[in-house]
Coordinates of C-alpha atoms and ligand atoms in Angstrom, one line a residue:
X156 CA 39.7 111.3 78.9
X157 CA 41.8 112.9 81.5
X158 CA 41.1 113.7 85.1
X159 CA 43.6 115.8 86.8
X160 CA 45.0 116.0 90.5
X161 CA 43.4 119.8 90.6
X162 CA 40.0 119.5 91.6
X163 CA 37.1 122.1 91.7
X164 CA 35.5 121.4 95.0
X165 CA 37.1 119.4 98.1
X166 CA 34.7 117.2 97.7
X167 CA 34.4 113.4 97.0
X168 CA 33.0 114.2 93.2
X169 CA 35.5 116.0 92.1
X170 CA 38.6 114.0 94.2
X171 CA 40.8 111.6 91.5
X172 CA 38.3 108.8 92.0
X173 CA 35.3 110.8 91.4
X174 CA 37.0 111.5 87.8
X175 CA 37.9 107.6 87.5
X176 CA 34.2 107.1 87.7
X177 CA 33.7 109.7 84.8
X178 CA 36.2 108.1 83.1
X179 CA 35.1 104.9 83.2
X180 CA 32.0 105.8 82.3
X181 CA 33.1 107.7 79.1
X182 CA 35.4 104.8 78.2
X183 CA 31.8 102.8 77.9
X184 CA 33.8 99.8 80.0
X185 CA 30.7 98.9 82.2
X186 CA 28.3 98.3 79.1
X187 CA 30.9 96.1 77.9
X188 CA 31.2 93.6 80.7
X189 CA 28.2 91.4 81.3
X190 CA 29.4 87.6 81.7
X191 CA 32.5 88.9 79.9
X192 CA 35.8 87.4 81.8
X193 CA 37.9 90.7 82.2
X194 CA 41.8 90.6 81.8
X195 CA 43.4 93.3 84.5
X196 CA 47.3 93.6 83.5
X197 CA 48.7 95.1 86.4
X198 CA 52.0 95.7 87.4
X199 CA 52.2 94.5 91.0
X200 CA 56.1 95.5 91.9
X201 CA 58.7 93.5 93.8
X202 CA 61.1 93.5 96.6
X203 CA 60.2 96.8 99.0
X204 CA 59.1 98.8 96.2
X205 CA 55.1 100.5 97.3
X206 CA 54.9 102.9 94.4
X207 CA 53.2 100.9 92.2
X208 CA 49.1 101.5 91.6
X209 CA 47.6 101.9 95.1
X210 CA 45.4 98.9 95.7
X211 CA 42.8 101.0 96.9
X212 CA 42.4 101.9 92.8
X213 CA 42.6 98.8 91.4
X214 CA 39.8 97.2 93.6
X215 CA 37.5 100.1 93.1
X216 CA 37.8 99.3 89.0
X217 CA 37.2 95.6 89.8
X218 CA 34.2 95.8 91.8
X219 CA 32.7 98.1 89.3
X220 CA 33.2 95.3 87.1
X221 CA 31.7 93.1 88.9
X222 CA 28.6 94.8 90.1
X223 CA 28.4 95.5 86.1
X224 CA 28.2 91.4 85.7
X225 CA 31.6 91.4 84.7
X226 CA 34.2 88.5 85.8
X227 CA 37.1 90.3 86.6
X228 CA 41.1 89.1 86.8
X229 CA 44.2 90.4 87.8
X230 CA 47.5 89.7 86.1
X231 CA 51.0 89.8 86.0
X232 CA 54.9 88.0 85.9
X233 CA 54.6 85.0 87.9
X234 CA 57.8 86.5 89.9
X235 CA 55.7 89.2 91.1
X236 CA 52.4 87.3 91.9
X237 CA 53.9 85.8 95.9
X238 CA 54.8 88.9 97.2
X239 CA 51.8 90.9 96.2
X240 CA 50.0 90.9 99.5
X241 CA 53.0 92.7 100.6
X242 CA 52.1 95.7 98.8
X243 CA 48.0 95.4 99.7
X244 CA 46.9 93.0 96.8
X245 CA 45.2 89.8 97.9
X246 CA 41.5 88.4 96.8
X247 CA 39.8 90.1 99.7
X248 CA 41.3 93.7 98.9
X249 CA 40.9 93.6 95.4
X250 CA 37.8 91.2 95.0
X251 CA 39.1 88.9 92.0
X252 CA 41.8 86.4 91.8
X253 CA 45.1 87.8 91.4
X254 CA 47.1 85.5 88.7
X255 CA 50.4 84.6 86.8
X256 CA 49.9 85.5 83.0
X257 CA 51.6 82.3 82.0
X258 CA 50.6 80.0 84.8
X259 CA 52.8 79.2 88.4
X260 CA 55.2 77.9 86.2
X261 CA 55.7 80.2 83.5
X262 CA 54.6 77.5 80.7
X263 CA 51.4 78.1 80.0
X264 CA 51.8 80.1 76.8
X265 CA 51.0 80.5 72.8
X266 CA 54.1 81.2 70.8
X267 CA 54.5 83.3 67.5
X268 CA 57.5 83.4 65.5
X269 CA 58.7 87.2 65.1
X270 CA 62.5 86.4 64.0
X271 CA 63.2 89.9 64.7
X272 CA 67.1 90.5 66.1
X273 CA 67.8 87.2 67.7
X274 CA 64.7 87.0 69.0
X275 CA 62.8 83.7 67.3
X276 CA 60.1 83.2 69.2
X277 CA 57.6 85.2 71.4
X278 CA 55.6 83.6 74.2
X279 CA 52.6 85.5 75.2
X280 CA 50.7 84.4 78.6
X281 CA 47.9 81.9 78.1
X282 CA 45.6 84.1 80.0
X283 CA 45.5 86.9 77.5
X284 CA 44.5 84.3 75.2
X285 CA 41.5 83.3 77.6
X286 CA 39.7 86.5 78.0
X287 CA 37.4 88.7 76.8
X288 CA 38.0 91.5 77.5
X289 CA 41.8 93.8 77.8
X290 CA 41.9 96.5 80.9
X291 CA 45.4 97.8 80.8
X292 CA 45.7 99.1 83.9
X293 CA 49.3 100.7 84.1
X294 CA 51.1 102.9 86.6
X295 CA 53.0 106.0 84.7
X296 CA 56.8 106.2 85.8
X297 CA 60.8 106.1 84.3
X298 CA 62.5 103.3 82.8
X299 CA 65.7 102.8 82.2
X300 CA 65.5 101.3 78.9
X301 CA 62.1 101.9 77.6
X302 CA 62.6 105.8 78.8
X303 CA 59.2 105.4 80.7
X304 CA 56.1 102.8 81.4
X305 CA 52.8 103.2 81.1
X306 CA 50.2 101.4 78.5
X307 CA 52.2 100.0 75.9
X308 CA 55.5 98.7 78.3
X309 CA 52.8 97.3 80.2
X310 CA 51.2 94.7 77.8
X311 CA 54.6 94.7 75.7
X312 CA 56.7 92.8 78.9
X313 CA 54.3 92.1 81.8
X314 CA 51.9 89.7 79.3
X315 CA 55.5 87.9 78.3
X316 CA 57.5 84.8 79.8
X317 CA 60.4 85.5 81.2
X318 CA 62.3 83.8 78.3
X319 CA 61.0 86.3 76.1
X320 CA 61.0 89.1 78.2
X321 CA 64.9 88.7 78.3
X322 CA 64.9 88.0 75.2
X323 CA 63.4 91.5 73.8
X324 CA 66.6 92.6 76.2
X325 CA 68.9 91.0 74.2
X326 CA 67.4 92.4 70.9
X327 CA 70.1 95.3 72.3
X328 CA 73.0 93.2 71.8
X329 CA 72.1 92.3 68.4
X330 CA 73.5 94.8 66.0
X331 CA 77.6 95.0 65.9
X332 CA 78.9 97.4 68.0
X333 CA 82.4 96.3 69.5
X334 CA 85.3 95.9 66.4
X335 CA 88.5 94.1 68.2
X336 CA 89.7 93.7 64.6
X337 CA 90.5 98.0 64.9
X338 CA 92.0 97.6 68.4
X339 CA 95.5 97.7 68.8
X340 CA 96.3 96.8 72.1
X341 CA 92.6 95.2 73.6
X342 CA 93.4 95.1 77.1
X343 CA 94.7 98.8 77.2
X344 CA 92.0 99.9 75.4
X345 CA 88.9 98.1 77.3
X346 CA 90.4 99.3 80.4
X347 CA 90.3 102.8 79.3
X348 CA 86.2 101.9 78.6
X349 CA 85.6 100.6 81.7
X350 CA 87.3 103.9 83.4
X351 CA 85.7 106.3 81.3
X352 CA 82.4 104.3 82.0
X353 CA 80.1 106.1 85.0
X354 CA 77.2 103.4 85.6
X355 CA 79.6 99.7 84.9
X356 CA 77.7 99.8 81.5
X357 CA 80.7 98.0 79.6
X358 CA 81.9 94.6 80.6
X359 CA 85.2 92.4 79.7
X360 CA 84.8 88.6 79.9
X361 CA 85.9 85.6 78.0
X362 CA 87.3 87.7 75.2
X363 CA 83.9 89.8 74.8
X364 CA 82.7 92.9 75.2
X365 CA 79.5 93.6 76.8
X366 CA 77.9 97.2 76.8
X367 CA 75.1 96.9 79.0
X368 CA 72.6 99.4 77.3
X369 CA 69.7 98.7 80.0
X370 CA 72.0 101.5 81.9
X371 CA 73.8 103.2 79.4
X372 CA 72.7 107.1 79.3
X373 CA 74.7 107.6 76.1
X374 CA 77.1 110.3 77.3
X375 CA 79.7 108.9 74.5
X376 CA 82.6 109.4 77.7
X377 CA 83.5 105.8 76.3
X378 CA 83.7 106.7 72.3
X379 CA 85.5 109.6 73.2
X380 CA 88.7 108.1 74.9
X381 CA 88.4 105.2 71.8
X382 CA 90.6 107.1 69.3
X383 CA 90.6 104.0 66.9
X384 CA 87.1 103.4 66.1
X385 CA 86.8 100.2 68.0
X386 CA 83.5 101.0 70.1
X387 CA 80.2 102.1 68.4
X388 CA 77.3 103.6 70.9
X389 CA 74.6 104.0 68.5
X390 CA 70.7 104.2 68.3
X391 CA 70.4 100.7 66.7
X392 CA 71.1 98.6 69.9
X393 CA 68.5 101.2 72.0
X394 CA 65.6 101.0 69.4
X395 CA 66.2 97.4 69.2
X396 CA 63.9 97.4 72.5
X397 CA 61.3 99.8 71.5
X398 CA 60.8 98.0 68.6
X399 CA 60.7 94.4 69.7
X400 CA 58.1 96.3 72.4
X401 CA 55.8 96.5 69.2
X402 CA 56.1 93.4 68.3
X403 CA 54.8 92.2 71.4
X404 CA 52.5 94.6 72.1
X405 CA 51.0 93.7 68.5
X406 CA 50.9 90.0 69.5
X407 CA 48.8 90.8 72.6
X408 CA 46.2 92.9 71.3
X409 CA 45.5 90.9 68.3
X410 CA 43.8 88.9 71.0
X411 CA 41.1 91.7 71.5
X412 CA 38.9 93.4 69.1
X413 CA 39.5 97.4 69.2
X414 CA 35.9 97.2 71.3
X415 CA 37.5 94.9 73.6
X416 CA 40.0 97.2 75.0
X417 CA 40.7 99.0 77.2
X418 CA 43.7 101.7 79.0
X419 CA 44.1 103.4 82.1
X420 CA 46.5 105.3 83.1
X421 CA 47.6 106.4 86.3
X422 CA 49.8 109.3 86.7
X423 CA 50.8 109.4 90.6
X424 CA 54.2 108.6 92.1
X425 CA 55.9 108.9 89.0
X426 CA 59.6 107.9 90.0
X427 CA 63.2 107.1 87.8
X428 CA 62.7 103.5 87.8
X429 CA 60.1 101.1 86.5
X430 CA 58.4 99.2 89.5
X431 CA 60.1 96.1 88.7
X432 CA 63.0 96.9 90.3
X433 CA 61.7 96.5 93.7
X434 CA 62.4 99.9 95.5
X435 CA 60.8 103.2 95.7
X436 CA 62.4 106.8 95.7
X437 CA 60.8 110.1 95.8
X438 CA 58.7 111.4 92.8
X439 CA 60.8 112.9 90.0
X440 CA 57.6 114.3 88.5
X441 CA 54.5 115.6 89.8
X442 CA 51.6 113.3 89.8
X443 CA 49.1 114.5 87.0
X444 CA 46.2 112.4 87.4
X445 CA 44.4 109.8 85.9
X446 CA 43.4 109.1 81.6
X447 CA 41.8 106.6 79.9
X448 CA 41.5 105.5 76.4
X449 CA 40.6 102.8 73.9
X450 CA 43.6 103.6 72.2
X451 CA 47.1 102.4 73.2
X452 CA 48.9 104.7 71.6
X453 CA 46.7 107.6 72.3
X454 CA 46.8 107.7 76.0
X455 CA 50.8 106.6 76.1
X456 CA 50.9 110.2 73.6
X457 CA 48.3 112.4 75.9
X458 CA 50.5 110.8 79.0
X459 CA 53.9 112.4 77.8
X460 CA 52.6 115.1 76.6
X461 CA 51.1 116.0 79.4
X462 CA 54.8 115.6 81.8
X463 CA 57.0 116.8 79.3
X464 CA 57.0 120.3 80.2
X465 CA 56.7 119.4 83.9
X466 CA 59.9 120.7 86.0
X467 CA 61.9 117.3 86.9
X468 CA 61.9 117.1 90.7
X469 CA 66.2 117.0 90.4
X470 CA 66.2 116.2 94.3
X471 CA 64.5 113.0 93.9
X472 CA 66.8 112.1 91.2
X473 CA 69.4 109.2 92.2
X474 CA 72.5 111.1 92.5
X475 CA 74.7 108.1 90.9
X476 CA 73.0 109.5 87.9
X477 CA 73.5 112.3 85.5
X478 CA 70.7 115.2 84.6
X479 CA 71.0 116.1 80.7
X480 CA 69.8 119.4 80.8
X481 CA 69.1 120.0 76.8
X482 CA 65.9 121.6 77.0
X483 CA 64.7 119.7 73.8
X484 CA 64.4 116.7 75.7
X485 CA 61.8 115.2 77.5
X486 CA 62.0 114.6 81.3
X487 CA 62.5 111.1 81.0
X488 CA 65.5 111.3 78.4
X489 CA 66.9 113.7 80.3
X490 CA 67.7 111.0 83.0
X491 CA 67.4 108.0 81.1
X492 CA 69.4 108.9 78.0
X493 CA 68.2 111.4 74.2
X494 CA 68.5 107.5 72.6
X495 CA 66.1 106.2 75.2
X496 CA 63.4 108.8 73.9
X497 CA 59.7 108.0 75.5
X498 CA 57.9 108.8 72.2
X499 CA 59.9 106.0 70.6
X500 CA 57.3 103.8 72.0
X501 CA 54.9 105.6 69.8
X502 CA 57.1 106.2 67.3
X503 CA 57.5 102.4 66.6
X504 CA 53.8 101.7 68.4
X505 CA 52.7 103.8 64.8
X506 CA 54.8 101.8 62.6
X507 CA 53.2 98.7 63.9
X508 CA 50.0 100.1 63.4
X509 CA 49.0 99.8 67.5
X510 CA 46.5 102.5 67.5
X511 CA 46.6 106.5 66.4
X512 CA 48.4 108.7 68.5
X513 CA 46.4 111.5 67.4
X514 CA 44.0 112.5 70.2
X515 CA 42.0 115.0 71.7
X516 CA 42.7 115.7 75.4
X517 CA 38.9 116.0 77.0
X518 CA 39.1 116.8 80.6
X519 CA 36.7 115.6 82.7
X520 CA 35.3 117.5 85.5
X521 CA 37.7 120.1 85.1
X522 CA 38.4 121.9 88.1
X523 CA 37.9 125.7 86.7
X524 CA 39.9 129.2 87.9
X525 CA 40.4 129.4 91.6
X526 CA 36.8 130.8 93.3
X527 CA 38.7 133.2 95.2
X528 CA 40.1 135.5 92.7
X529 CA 37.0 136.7 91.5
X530 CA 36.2 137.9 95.2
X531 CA 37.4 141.5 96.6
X532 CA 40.6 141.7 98.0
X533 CA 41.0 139.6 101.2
X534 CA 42.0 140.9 104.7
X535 CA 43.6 137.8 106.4
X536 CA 45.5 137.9 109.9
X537 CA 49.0 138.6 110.2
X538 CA 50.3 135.0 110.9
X539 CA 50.8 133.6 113.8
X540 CA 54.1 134.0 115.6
X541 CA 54.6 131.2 118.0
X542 CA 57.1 131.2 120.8
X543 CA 58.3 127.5 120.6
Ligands
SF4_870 S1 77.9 105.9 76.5 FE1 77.1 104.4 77.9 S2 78.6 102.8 77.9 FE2 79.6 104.7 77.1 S3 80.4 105.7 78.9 FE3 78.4 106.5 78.6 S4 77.1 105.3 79.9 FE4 79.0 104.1 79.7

C-alpha cells in the first residue's frame, strides 16, 4: 500500500497522515493488537542529526495502537536511546516507553551461531524476543555501505548489539584482498594507494593494509596505479554486508509469525547518509510518501522502485563525494558506489527466503489529474510588480 506526497484535496483526508490511516487500516494492524505487547523498531538518530521519522508520526501509530488495546514499545541501539528527547521522542510525545533492544547495558540478548565470514555469533536484542507483535517502522534514506535504509537495514542492525553490529562490518574484511607477497617495494606502493585514494578508504599500520569499504565508492583509482596485482577491489568484501544483513534480518523475524508483522515505510527527507551518523544535509531525493506491507522484502522493492527514476537532488550531494552518472544505476549507487547496489538487500533478502519481492503497488487515495485542466482556459492577472 502506498500513499504519496500528491494529494487530491488540501484537506486533512487526503494529507500523508490521512493515507497512514488507510494504510494502517489495509495492513489489518489494529485487529491485530488487542493485549498484544507491540515491538516499534525505530531508528531514533544521534548527535545533531533531525531527519530521522518526525515524532509527530510515530506517536500517531502508537496511540492508534493503543486505543486498539494494543501495548505498544519503542526500540532501538542503546547509544541512541539518551539523546532521543533531543530529537522530540520522550514517553509523553510518543505515549509508550521508548527502550534499548538489548537492555541499558547492551547484554540482554539471545545468541545464534551463523559462522558466516568471521562472524560466529549473532546477538539479537532480548526485546524482539519478548513481543508479540513486529512494527518496523523505518525511515527511507542513503547508506554508505548498505546503499540505502529502510525495512530490512532496519531490523538487520538496529535489533543487534553493538558486538554484532561491528561485527557484520567486519564480514567486509573477510575475503583476501591485499597480496604483499606480489609487491615489490610495499612502502612505495601503499603510498601510491593512499594518494590515489579520494575518501582515506585505504589504511597502512603495523604491517597491514586496511581498505575501509564502509567509504569506498569503487572508482578502482587505487587498482589502477597498482601495476603488479597486489590490491584486489572486488564485490566479495561489499556483499559480505548485504549478506550478513540476511542473516540477521532472518534471525529477527523468525521471532514473528508472517501475521505478526508488520512494515512501514516512510519516504520523507531522504538524505546520503543513514541517520546514525548524527547530522542532517539537504534531501538528495524527493520525498515520495508513505507504504506499508506485511512483507519485508516487498515494501524495501516498491521503495526503490519507486526513487530510482527520481532525478538525484546533485546540490544536496556532499561535495567531498563523487556523482557516477551511469544511467543504469540507481540513485543511491550512483553516490554510494555500482558494488553497493540497493537491490542487493533484496537480492540476498530472496536468497534467505525473507519474504517475495514481487508486489503489486496499490495506491491509496490516489490523488487523480489536476481539477483545473479539465476547466476552460484561465484568465489570471498579470503579476504583481512590486517596487521594493
Ligand atoms: S576503489 Fe575505493 S579504496 Fe580504491 S581509490 Fe576508490 S574509493 Fe579508494
Amino acid at each position: 500500500y502506498y500513499g504519496s506526497t500528491s494529494s487530491a484535496q488540501p484537506k486533512a483526508e487526503h494529507s500523508l497522515i490521512g493515507k497512514l490511516d488507510k494504510i494502517i487500516e489495509e495492513l489489518g494492524l489494529l485487529e491485530k493488537v488487542k493485549d498484544k505487547h507491540v515491538l516499534v523498531k525505530i531508528h531514533l538518530g544521534q548527535n545533531i542529526g533531525f531527519t530521522n521519522i518526525h515524532p509527530f508520526i510515530t506517536g500517531y501509530i502508537v496511540r492508534k495502537i493503543k486505543k486498539a488495546g494494543g501495548k505498544p514499545f519503542l526500540v532501538d541501539i542503546f547509544e541512541q536511546i539518551e539523546k532521543a528527547p533531543l530529537r522530540g521522542y520522550t514517553l509523553e510525545t510518543i505515549g509508550c516507553p521508548i527502550y534499548p533492544v538489548a537492555g541499558p547495558k547492551d547484554q540482554y540478548y539471545v545468541e545464534k551461531e551463523v559462522n558466516f565470514k568471521g562472524l560466529k555469533v549473532i546477538q539479537m536484542g532480548g526485546l524482539c524476543k519478548d513481543a508479540d507483535i513486529l512494527l518496523d517502522l523505518s525511515h527511507v534514506k542513503g547508506h554508505n555501505t548498505a546503499g540505502f535504509g529502510a525495512a530490512l537495514k532496519n531490523l538487520a542492525l538496529g535489533c543487534y548489539t553493538q558486538k554484532t553490529r561491528w561485527g557484520l562490518h567486519g564480514t567486509m574484511q573477510y575475503d583476501k584482498y591485499w597480496f604483499p607477497e606480489k609487491c615489490s617495494d610495499i612502502k612505495k606502493t601503499v603510498d601510491k594507494f593512499i594518494k590515489a585514494c579520494p575518501y582515506g578508504c585505504i589504511k597502512y599500520q603495523d604491517d597491514k593494509l586496511r581498505v575501509e569499504f564502509n567509504l569506498c565508492n569503487q572508482c578502482m583509482r587505487c587498482v589502477k596505479v597498482d601495476d603488479e596485482g597486489c590490491l584486489k577491489i572486488q564485490r566479495s568484501n561489499f556483499e559480505a554486508f548485504f549478506e550478513g544483513m540476511a542473516i540477521t534480518t532472518e534471525f529477527v523475524l523468525e521471532h514473528f509469525d508472517e501475521d505478526s508483522r508488520f512494515f512501514i515505510n516512510i519516504g520523507l527527507d531522504i538524505t546520503e547518509y543513514c541517520d546514525c551518523w548524527g547530522f542532517t544535509t539537504g534531501n538528495i531525493l524527493p520525498d515520495i510518501g508513505i507504504l506499508g506491507s506485511k512483507d519485508i522484502l516487498a515494501i524495501d522493492k516498491a521503495t526503490l522502485d519507486l526513487l530510482k527514476d527520481k532525478p538525484l537532488i546533485e546540490e544536496n550531494v556532499s561535495m567531498s563525494l563523487e556523482i557516477n552518472n551511469d544511467p543504469r544505476l540507481h540513485p543511491f549507487a550512483r553516490i554510494h558506489g555500482p558494488w553497493k547496489d540497493p537491490y542487493l538487500q533484496i537480492y540476498y533478502g530472496k536468497k534467505y527466503g525473507l519474504g517475495n519481492p514481487d508486489y503489486e503497488l496499490v495506491e491509496v487515495l490516489p490523488p487523480g489529474e489536476r481539477k483545473s485542466l479539465s476547466l476552460p482556459e484561465p484568465s489570471f492577472p498579470e503579476p504583481l510588480e512590486l517596487d521594493l
